[in-house]
Amino acid sequence: MMKTAVFPGSFDPIHNGHLEIVQRMLPLFDKIIIAIGINPDKKYLFSLEQRLNWLEQVFNNEPKISITSYHGLTAEFCKQQQAQYMIRGLRNSNDFEFEKAIAQMNKKLGGIETVFVISSPEHAPLSSTILRDIIINGGSVADLVPVKIAIKTNNK
Ligand code: ADP
């Protein structure tokens, strides 16, 4: 049976912490679906099209990876895709507390097994929220995002 995992997120924008998680998980799965969850109540800095485009640029050489977006419950999306696993990154104990209940519910409701990956110390401080703050204020995020993408900031 094909081992398929969904790596869900907003990727607003993608950064090196996300990239590391995907690279470390690739040997474990036959297929990884990187999926942007669309939440109508959430305000994004970058358009869905732009975020999908960056993901495609970063992973275009990797045949095991596909890129898409979805509405609604992530567990439902996993079932539609016949994915038995979900991948989530953990940076700290706050991430763990937040993710724990979600993973337990996804297992109970959808039978989805969540695989947690502890980020490396180098990438633990990285979050899309911090990156957006840097971008909005004109700082450079060049060292924090995959080399294949260029994010323009207000001043640079
Ligand atoms: P979400 O809005 O679902 O948290 P994100 O795009 O912020 O989406 O993150 C997607 C996934 O990547 C989540 O599992 C998150 O925990 C993980 N992640 C984010 N930043 C890092 C990081 N620096 N190291 C490891 N995992 C991370």
mmCIF file of N, CA, C and O in Angstrom, residues 38-105:
data_model
loop_
_atom_site.group_PDB
_atom_site.id
_atom_site.type_symbol
_atom_site.label_atom_id
_atom_site.label_comp_id
_atom_site.label_asym_id
_atom_site.label_seq_id
_atom_site.Cartn_x
_atom_site.Cartn_y
_atom_site.Cartn_z
ATOM 1 N N ILE A 38 -7.418 26.565 2.969
ATOM 2 C CA ILE A 38 -8.028 27.889 2.767
ATOM 3 C C ILE A 38 -9.045 28.129 3.863
ATOM 4 O O ILE A 38 -10.057 27.431 3.939
ATOM 5 N N ASN A 39 -8.743 29.098 4.714
ATOM 6 C CA ASN A 39 -9.649 29.440 5.814
ATOM 7 C C ASN A 39 -10.223 30.825 5.536
ATOM 8 O O ASN A 39 -9.502 31.825 5.588
ATOM 9 N N PRO A 40 -11.529 30.905 5.216
ATOM 10 C CA PRO A 40 -12.118 32.192 4.828
ATOM 11 C C PRO A 40 -12.037 33.248 5.938
ATOM 12 O O PRO A 40 -12.088 34.444 5.655
ATOM 13 N N ASP A 41 -11.860 32.817 7.207
ATOM 14 C CA ASP A 41 -11.794 33.774 8.318
ATOM 15 C C ASP A 41 -10.378 34.310 8.543
ATOM 16 O O ASP A 41 -10.173 35.198 9.365
ATOM 17 N N LYS A 42 -9.410 33.760 7.829
ATOM 18 C CA LYS A 42 -8.015 34.141 8.065
ATOM 19 C C LYS A 42 -7.574 35.158 7.020
ATOM 20 O O LYS A 42 -7.945 35.044 5.850
ATOM 21 N N LYS A 43 -6.782 36.155 7.470
ATOM 22 C CA LYS A 43 -6.267 37.143 6.525
ATOM 23 C C LYS A 43 -4.841 36.752 6.158
ATOM 24 O O LYS A 43 -4.006 36.567 7.034
ATOM 25 N N TYR A 44 -4.586 36.623 4.868
ATOM 26 C CA TYR A 44 -3.251 36.218 4.431
ATOM 27 C C TYR A 44 -2.513 37.428 3.870
ATOM 28 O O TYR A 44 -3.136 38.353 3.334
ATOM 29 N N LEU A 45 -1.178 37.398 3.952
ATOM 30 C CA LEU A 45 -0.396 38.478 3.334
ATOM 31 C C LEU A 45 -0.253 38.222 1.833
ATOM 32 O O LEU A 45 -0.371 39.123 1.020
ATOM 33 N N PHE A 46 0.010 36.969 1.480
ATOM 34 C CA PHE A 46 0.222 36.623 0.073
ATOM 35 C C PHE A 46 -0.979 35.859 -0.470
ATOM 36 O O PHE A 46 -1.619 35.088 0.258
ATOM 37 N N SER A 47 -1.256 36.077 -1.764
ATOM 38 C CA SER A 47 -2.411 35.418 -2.395
ATOM 39 C C SER A 47 -2.186 33.907 -2.443
ATOM 40 O O SER A 47 -1.044 33.428 -2.405
ATOM 41 N N LEU A 48 -3.285 33.184 -2.563
ATOM 42 C CA LEU A 48 -3.198 31.730 -2.672
ATOM 43 C C LEU A 48 -2.345 31.347 -3.882
ATOM 44 O O LEU A 48 -1.486 30.462 -3.799
ATOM 45 N N GLU A 49 -2.579 32.066 -4.984
ATOM 46 C CA GLU A 49 -1.840 31.785 -6.222
ATOM 47 C C GLU A 49 -0.320 31.934 -6.004
ATOM 48 O O GLU A 49 0.460 31.092 -6.428
ATOM 49 N N GLN A 50 0.048 33.018 -5.318
ATOM 50 C CA GLN A 50 1.468 33.269 -5.060
ATOM 51 C C GLN A 50 2.070 32.179 -4.175
ATOM 52 O O GLN A 50 3.167 31.674 -4.410
ATOM 53 N N ARG A 51 1.312 31.780 -3.146
ATOM 54 C CA ARG A 51 1.834 30.770 -2.206
ATOM 55 C C ARG A 51 1.968 29.405 -2.889
ATOM 56 O O ARG A 51 2.940 28.682 -2.673
ATOM 57 N N LEU A 52 0.990 29.074 -3.735
ATOM 58 C CA LEU A 52 1.062 27.806 -4.489
ATOM 59 C C LEU A 52 2.250 27.830 -5.436
ATOM 60 O O LEU A 52 2.996 26.863 -5.565
ATOM 61 N N ASN A 53 2.421 28.985 -6.073
ATOM 62 C CA ASN A 53 3.511 29.160 -7.025
ATOM 63 C C ASN A 53 4.886 28.966 -6.372
ATOM 64 O O ASN A 53 5.757 28.293 -6.914
ATOM 65 N N TRP A 54 5.064 29.533 -5.184
ATOM 66 C CA TRP A 54 6.337 29.352 -4.470
ATOM 67 C C TRP A 54 6.568 27.885 -4.144
ATOM 68 O O TRP A 54 7.676 27.376 -4.320
ATOM 69 N N LEU A 55 5.520 27.218 -3.651
ATOM 70 C CA LEU A 55 5.673 25.789 -3.303
ATOM 71 C C LEU A 55 6.065 24.998 -4.545
ATOM 72 O O LEU A 55 6.935 24.118 -4.491
ATOM 73 N N GLU A 56 5.429 25.319 -5.672
ATOM 74 C CA GLU A 56 5.745 24.597 -6.917
ATOM 75 C C GLU A 56 7.190 24.841 -7.341
ATOM 76 O O GLU A 56 7.890 23.921 -7.746
ATOM 77 N N GLN A 57 7.642 26.087 -7.212
ATOM 78 C CA GLN A 57 9.035 26.387 -7.563
ATOM 79 C C GLN A 57 10.026 25.624 -6.686
ATOM 80 O O GLN A 57 11.019 25.107 -7.164
ATOM 81 N N VAL A 58 9.726 25.569 -5.398
ATOM 82 C CA VAL A 58 10.666 24.956 -4.456
ATOM 83 C C VAL A 58 10.751 23.436 -4.658
ATOM 84 O O VAL A 58 11.827 22.851 -4.562
ATOM 85 N N PHE A 59 9.608 22.807 -4.965
ATOM 86 C CA PHE A 59 9.587 21.341 -4.987
ATOM 87 C C PHE A 59 9.439 20.754 -6.392
ATOM 88 O O PHE A 59 9.137 19.576 -6.532
ATOM 89 N N ASN A 60 9.679 21.556 -7.427
ATOM 90 C CA ASN A 60 9.402 21.052 -8.784
ATOM 91 C C ASN A 60 10.302 19.902 -9.234
ATOM 92 O O ASN A 60 9.973 19.189 -10.162
ATOM 93 N N ASN A 61 11.421 19.698 -8.537
ATOM 94 C CA ASN A 61 12.307 18.590 -8.929
ATOM 95 C C ASN A 61 12.043 17.314 -8.152
ATOM 96 O O ASN A 61 12.786 16.350 -8.283
ATOM 97 N N GLU A 62 11.029 17.315 -7.307
ATOM 98 C CA GLU A 62 10.816 16.164 -6.428
ATOM 99 C C GLU A 62 9.554 15.401 -6.849
ATOM 100 O O GLU A 62 8.437 15.837 -6.582
ATOM 101 N N PRO A 63 9.722 14.243 -7.509
ATOM 102 C CA PRO A 63 8.564 13.520 -8.044
ATOM 103 C C PRO A 63 7.599 13.000 -6.975
ATOM 104 O O PRO A 63 6.435 12.746 -7.277
ATOM 105 N N LYS A 64 8.070 12.835 -5.741
ATOM 106 C CA LYS A 64 7.175 12.317 -4.689
ATOM 107 C C LYS A 64 6.213 13.382 -4.152
ATOM 108 O O LYS A 64 5.318 13.081 -3.377
ATOM 109 N N ILE A 65 6.451 14.651 -4.534
ATOM 110 C CA ILE A 65 5.668 15.743 -3.918
ATOM 111 C C ILE A 65 4.640 16.308 -4.883
ATOM 112 O O ILE A 65 4.931 16.547 -6.059
ATOM 113 N N SER A 66 3.429 16.503 -4.377
ATOM 114 C CA SER A 66 2.459 17.273 -5.158
ATOM 115 C C SER A 66 1.961 18.441 -4.306
ATOM 116 O O SER A 66 2.002 18.399 -3.072
ATOM 117 N N ILE A 67 1.521 19.485 -5.007
ATOM 118 C CA ILE A 67 1.130 20.741 -4.353
ATOM 119 C C ILE A 67 -0.329 21.014 -4.685
ATOM 120 O O ILE A 67 -0.724 20.927 -5.857
ATOM 121 N N THR A 68 -1.114 21.375 -3.669
ATOM 122 C CA THR A 68 -2.512 21.710 -3.943
ATOM 123 C C THR A 68 -3.070 22.574 -2.805
ATOM 124 O O THR A 68 -2.354 22.951 -1.888
ATOM 125 N N SER A 69 -4.363 22.894 -2.904
ATOM 126 C CA SER A 69 -5.028 23.628 -1.818
ATOM 127 C C SER A 69 -6.354 22.932 -1.533
ATOM 128 O O SER A 69 -6.813 22.129 -2.341
ATOM 129 N N TYR A 70 -6.948 23.246 -0.404
ATOM 130 C CA TYR A 70 -8.225 22.611 -0.049
ATOM 131 C C TYR A 70 -9.032 23.517 0.874
ATOM 132 O O TYR A 70 -8.478 24.384 1.553
ATOM 133 N N HIS A 71 -10.336 23.280 0.878
ATOM 134 C CA HIS A 71 -11.247 23.947 1.817
ATOM 135 C C HIS A 71 -11.685 22.919 2.857
ATOM 136 O O HIS A 71 -11.694 21.723 2.580
ATOM 137 N N GLY A 72 -12.101 23.376 3.994
ATOM 138 C CA GLY A 72 -12.745 22.490 4.970
ATOM 139 C C GLY A 72 -11.760 21.760 5.856
ATOM 140 O O GLY A 72 -10.607 22.166 6.016
ATOM 141 N N LEU A 73 -12.238 20.659 6.427
ATOM 142 C CA LEU A 73 -11.461 19.931 7.427
ATOM 143 C C LEU A 73 -10.260 19.215 6.804
ATOM 144 O O LEU A 73 -10.405 18.531 5.786
ATOM 145 N N THR A 74 -9.125 19.353 7.467
ATOM 146 C CA THR A 74 -7.906 18.716 6.943
ATOM 147 C C THR A 74 -8.058 17.187 6.947
ATOM 148 O O THR A 74 -7.611 16.514 6.027
ATOM 149 N N ALA A 75 -8.717 16.646 7.985
ATOM 150 C CA ALA A 75 -8.884 15.182 8.056
ATOM 151 C C ALA A 75 -9.725 14.681 6.870
ATOM 152 O O ALA A 75 -9.442 13.615 6.312
ATOM 153 N N GLU A 76 -10.738 15.467 6.480
ATOM 154 C CA GLU A 76 -11.567 15.082 5.328
ATOM 155 C C GLU A 76 -10.749 15.102 4.045
ATOM 156 O O GLU A 76 -10.859 14.232 3.198
ATOM 157 N N PHE A 77 -9.930 16.154 3.937
ATOM 158 C CA PHE A 77 -9.066 16.275 2.762
ATOM 159 C C PHE A 77 -8.120 15.063 2.679
ATOM 160 O O PHE A 77 -7.921 14.489 1.609
ATOM 161 N N CYS A 78 -7.561 14.669 3.822
ATOM 162 C CA CYS A 78 -6.653 13.509 3.847
ATOM 163 C C CYS A 78 -7.389 12.264 3.343
ATOM 164 O O CYS A 78 -6.845 11.499 2.546
ATOM 165 N N LYS A 79 -8.626 12.098 3.801
ATOM 166 C CA LYS A 79 -9.393 10.906 3.390
ATOM 167 C C LYS A 79 -9.644 10.928 1.884
ATOM 168 O O LYS A 79 -9.471 9.913 1.209
ATOM 169 N N GLN A 80 -10.023 12.105 1.376
ATOM 170 C CA GLN A 80 -10.259 12.240 -0.084
ATOM 171 C C GLN A 80 -9.016 11.852 -0.882
ATOM 172 O O GLN A 80 -9.101 11.287 -1.958
ATOM 173 N N GLN A 81 -7.865 12.225 -0.330
ATOM 174 C CA GLN A 81 -6.597 11.975 -1.026
ATOM 175 C C GLN A 81 -6.046 10.571 -0.750
ATOM 176 O O GLN A 81 -4.959 10.238 -1.201
ATOM 177 N N GLN A 82 -6.777 9.830 0.059
ATOM 178 C CA GLN A 82 -6.325 8.492 0.504
ATOM 179 C C GLN A 82 -4.967 8.569 1.189
ATOM 180 O O GLN A 82 -4.089 7.714 0.984
ATOM 181 N N ALA A 83 -4.806 9.642 1.972
ATOM 182 C CA ALA A 83 -3.580 9.818 2.756
ATOM 183 C C ALA A 83 -3.844 9.300 4.165
ATOM 184 O O ALA A 83 -4.819 9.713 4.807
ATOM 185 N N GLN A 84 -2.988 8.417 4.632
ATOM 186 C CA GLN A 84 -3.164 7.839 5.971
ATOM 187 C C GLN A 84 -2.477 8.681 7.043
ATOM 188 O O GLN A 84 -2.712 8.493 8.234
ATOM 189 N N TYR A 85 -1.593 9.579 6.609
ATOM 190 C CA TYR A 85 -0.758 10.324 7.556
ATOM 191 C C TYR A 85 -0.825 11.827 7.330
ATOM 192 O O TYR A 85 -1.041 12.281 6.208
ATOM 193 N N MET A 86 -0.609 12.537 8.421
ATOM 194 C CA MET A 86 -0.495 13.988 8.338
ATOM 195 C C MET A 86 0.851 14.355 8.984
ATOM 196 O O MET A 86 1.216 13.757 9.994
ATOM 197 N N ILE A 87 1.543 15.307 8.406
ATOM 198 C CA ILE A 87 2.839 15.738 8.953
ATOM 199 C C ILE A 87 2.656 17.107 9.595
ATOM 200 O O ILE A 87 2.057 17.999 8.989
ATOM 201 N N ARG A 88 3.182 17.266 10.808
ATOM 202 C CA ARG A 88 3.184 18.586 11.451
ATOM 203 C C ARG A 88 4.557 18.821 12.072
ATOM 204 O O ARG A 88 5.184 17.896 12.591
ATOM 205 N N GLY A 89 5.007 20.051 12.006
ATOM 206 C CA GLY A 89 6.291 20.411 12.612
ATOM 207 C C GLY A 89 6.070 20.943 14.018
ATOM 208 O O GLY A 89 5.060 21.596 14.292
ATOM 209 N N LEU A 90 7.001 20.653 14.905
ATOM 210 C CA LEU A 90 6.922 21.172 16.280
ATOM 211 C C LEU A 90 8.160 21.996 16.592
ATOM 212 O O LEU A 90 9.283 21.503 16.491
ATOM 213 N N ARG A 91 7.928 23.253 16.970
ATOM 214 C CA ARG A 91 9.050 24.125 17.310
ATOM 215 C C ARG A 91 9.282 24.195 18.803
ATOM 216 O O ARG A 91 10.393 24.390 19.262
ATOM 217 N N ASN A 92 8.215 24.100 19.567
ATOM 218 C CA ASN A 92 8.307 24.303 21.012
ATOM 219 C C ASN A 92 7.085 23.683 21.696
ATOM 220 O O ASN A 92 6.227 23.093 21.038
ATOM 221 N N SER A 93 7.024 23.872 23.027
ATOM 222 C CA SER A 93 5.945 23.225 23.781
ATOM 223 C C SER A 93 4.581 23.850 23.454
ATOM 224 O O SER A 93 3.546 23.186 23.567
ATOM 225 N N ASN A 94 4.559 25.118 23.035
ATOM 226 C CA ASN A 94 3.274 25.724 22.639
ATOM 227 C C ASN A 94 2.719 25.004 21.424
ATOM 228 O O ASN A 94 1.523 24.709 21.353
ATOM 229 N N ASP A 95 3.586 24.745 20.442
ATOM 230 C CA ASP A 95 3.154 23.995 19.255
ATOM 231 C C ASP A 95 2.612 22.642 19.684
ATOM 232 O O ASP A 95 1.567 22.190 19.217
ATOM 233 N N PHE A 96 3.335 21.993 20.608
ATOM 234 C CA PHE A 96 2.924 20.648 21.036
ATOM 235 C C PHE A 96 1.531 20.687 21.659
ATOM 236 O O PHE A 96 0.657 19.896 21.303
ATOM 237 N N GLU A 97 1.304 21.617 22.578
ATOM 238 C CA GLU A 97 0.004 21.682 23.261
ATOM 239 C C GLU A 97 -1.121 21.947 22.265
ATOM 240 O O GLU A 97 -2.191 21.372 22.349
ATOM 241 N N PHE A 98 -0.850 22.824 21.314
ATOM 242 C CA PHE A 98 -1.857 23.176 20.312
ATOM 243 C C PHE A 98 -2.154 21.983 19.405
ATOM 244 O O PHE A 98 -3.306 21.671 19.108
ATOM 245 N N GLU A 99 -1.095 21.310 18.982
ATOM 246 C CA GLU A 99 -1.242 20.239 17.978
ATOM 247 C C GLU A 99 -1.792 18.942 18.575
ATOM 248 O O GLU A 99 -2.388 18.143 17.857
ATOM 249 N N LYS A 100 -1.536 18.742 19.868
ATOM 250 C CA LYS A 100 -1.886 17.460 20.498
ATOM 251 C C LYS A 100 -3.370 17.137 20.343
ATOM 252 O O LYS A 100 -3.732 16.059 19.853
ATOM 253 N N ALA A 101 -4.229 18.084 20.727
ATOM 254 C CA ALA A 101 -5.675 17.824 20.685
ATOM 255 C C ALA A 101 -6.152 17.650 19.245
ATOM 256 O O ALA A 101 -7.019 16.803 18.967
ATOM 257 N N ILE A 102 -5.573 18.446 18.337
ATOM 258 C CA ILE A 102 -5.978 18.345 16.928
ATOM 259 C C ILE A 102 -5.631 16.950 16.397
ATOM 260 O O ILE A 102 -6.441 16.293 15.740
ATOM 261 N N ALA A 103 -4.428 16.486 16.736
ATOM 262 C CA ALA A 103 -3.992 15.159 16.264
ATOM 263 C C ALA A 103 -4.883 14.066 16.851
ATOM 264 O O ALA A 103 -5.262 13.113 16.156
ATOM 265 N N GLN A 104 -5.228 14.226 18.131
ATOM 266 C CA GLN A 104 -6.089 13.213 18.761
ATOM 267 C C GLN A 104 -7.461 13.185 18.095
ATOM 268 O O GLN A 104 -8.033 12.119 17.845
ATOM 269 N N MET A 105 -7.999 14.377 17.763
ATOM 270 C CA MET A 105 -9.302 14.432 17.088
ATOM 271 C C MET A 105 -9.225 13.865 15.675
ATOM 272 O O MET A 105 -10.123 13.143 15.238
#
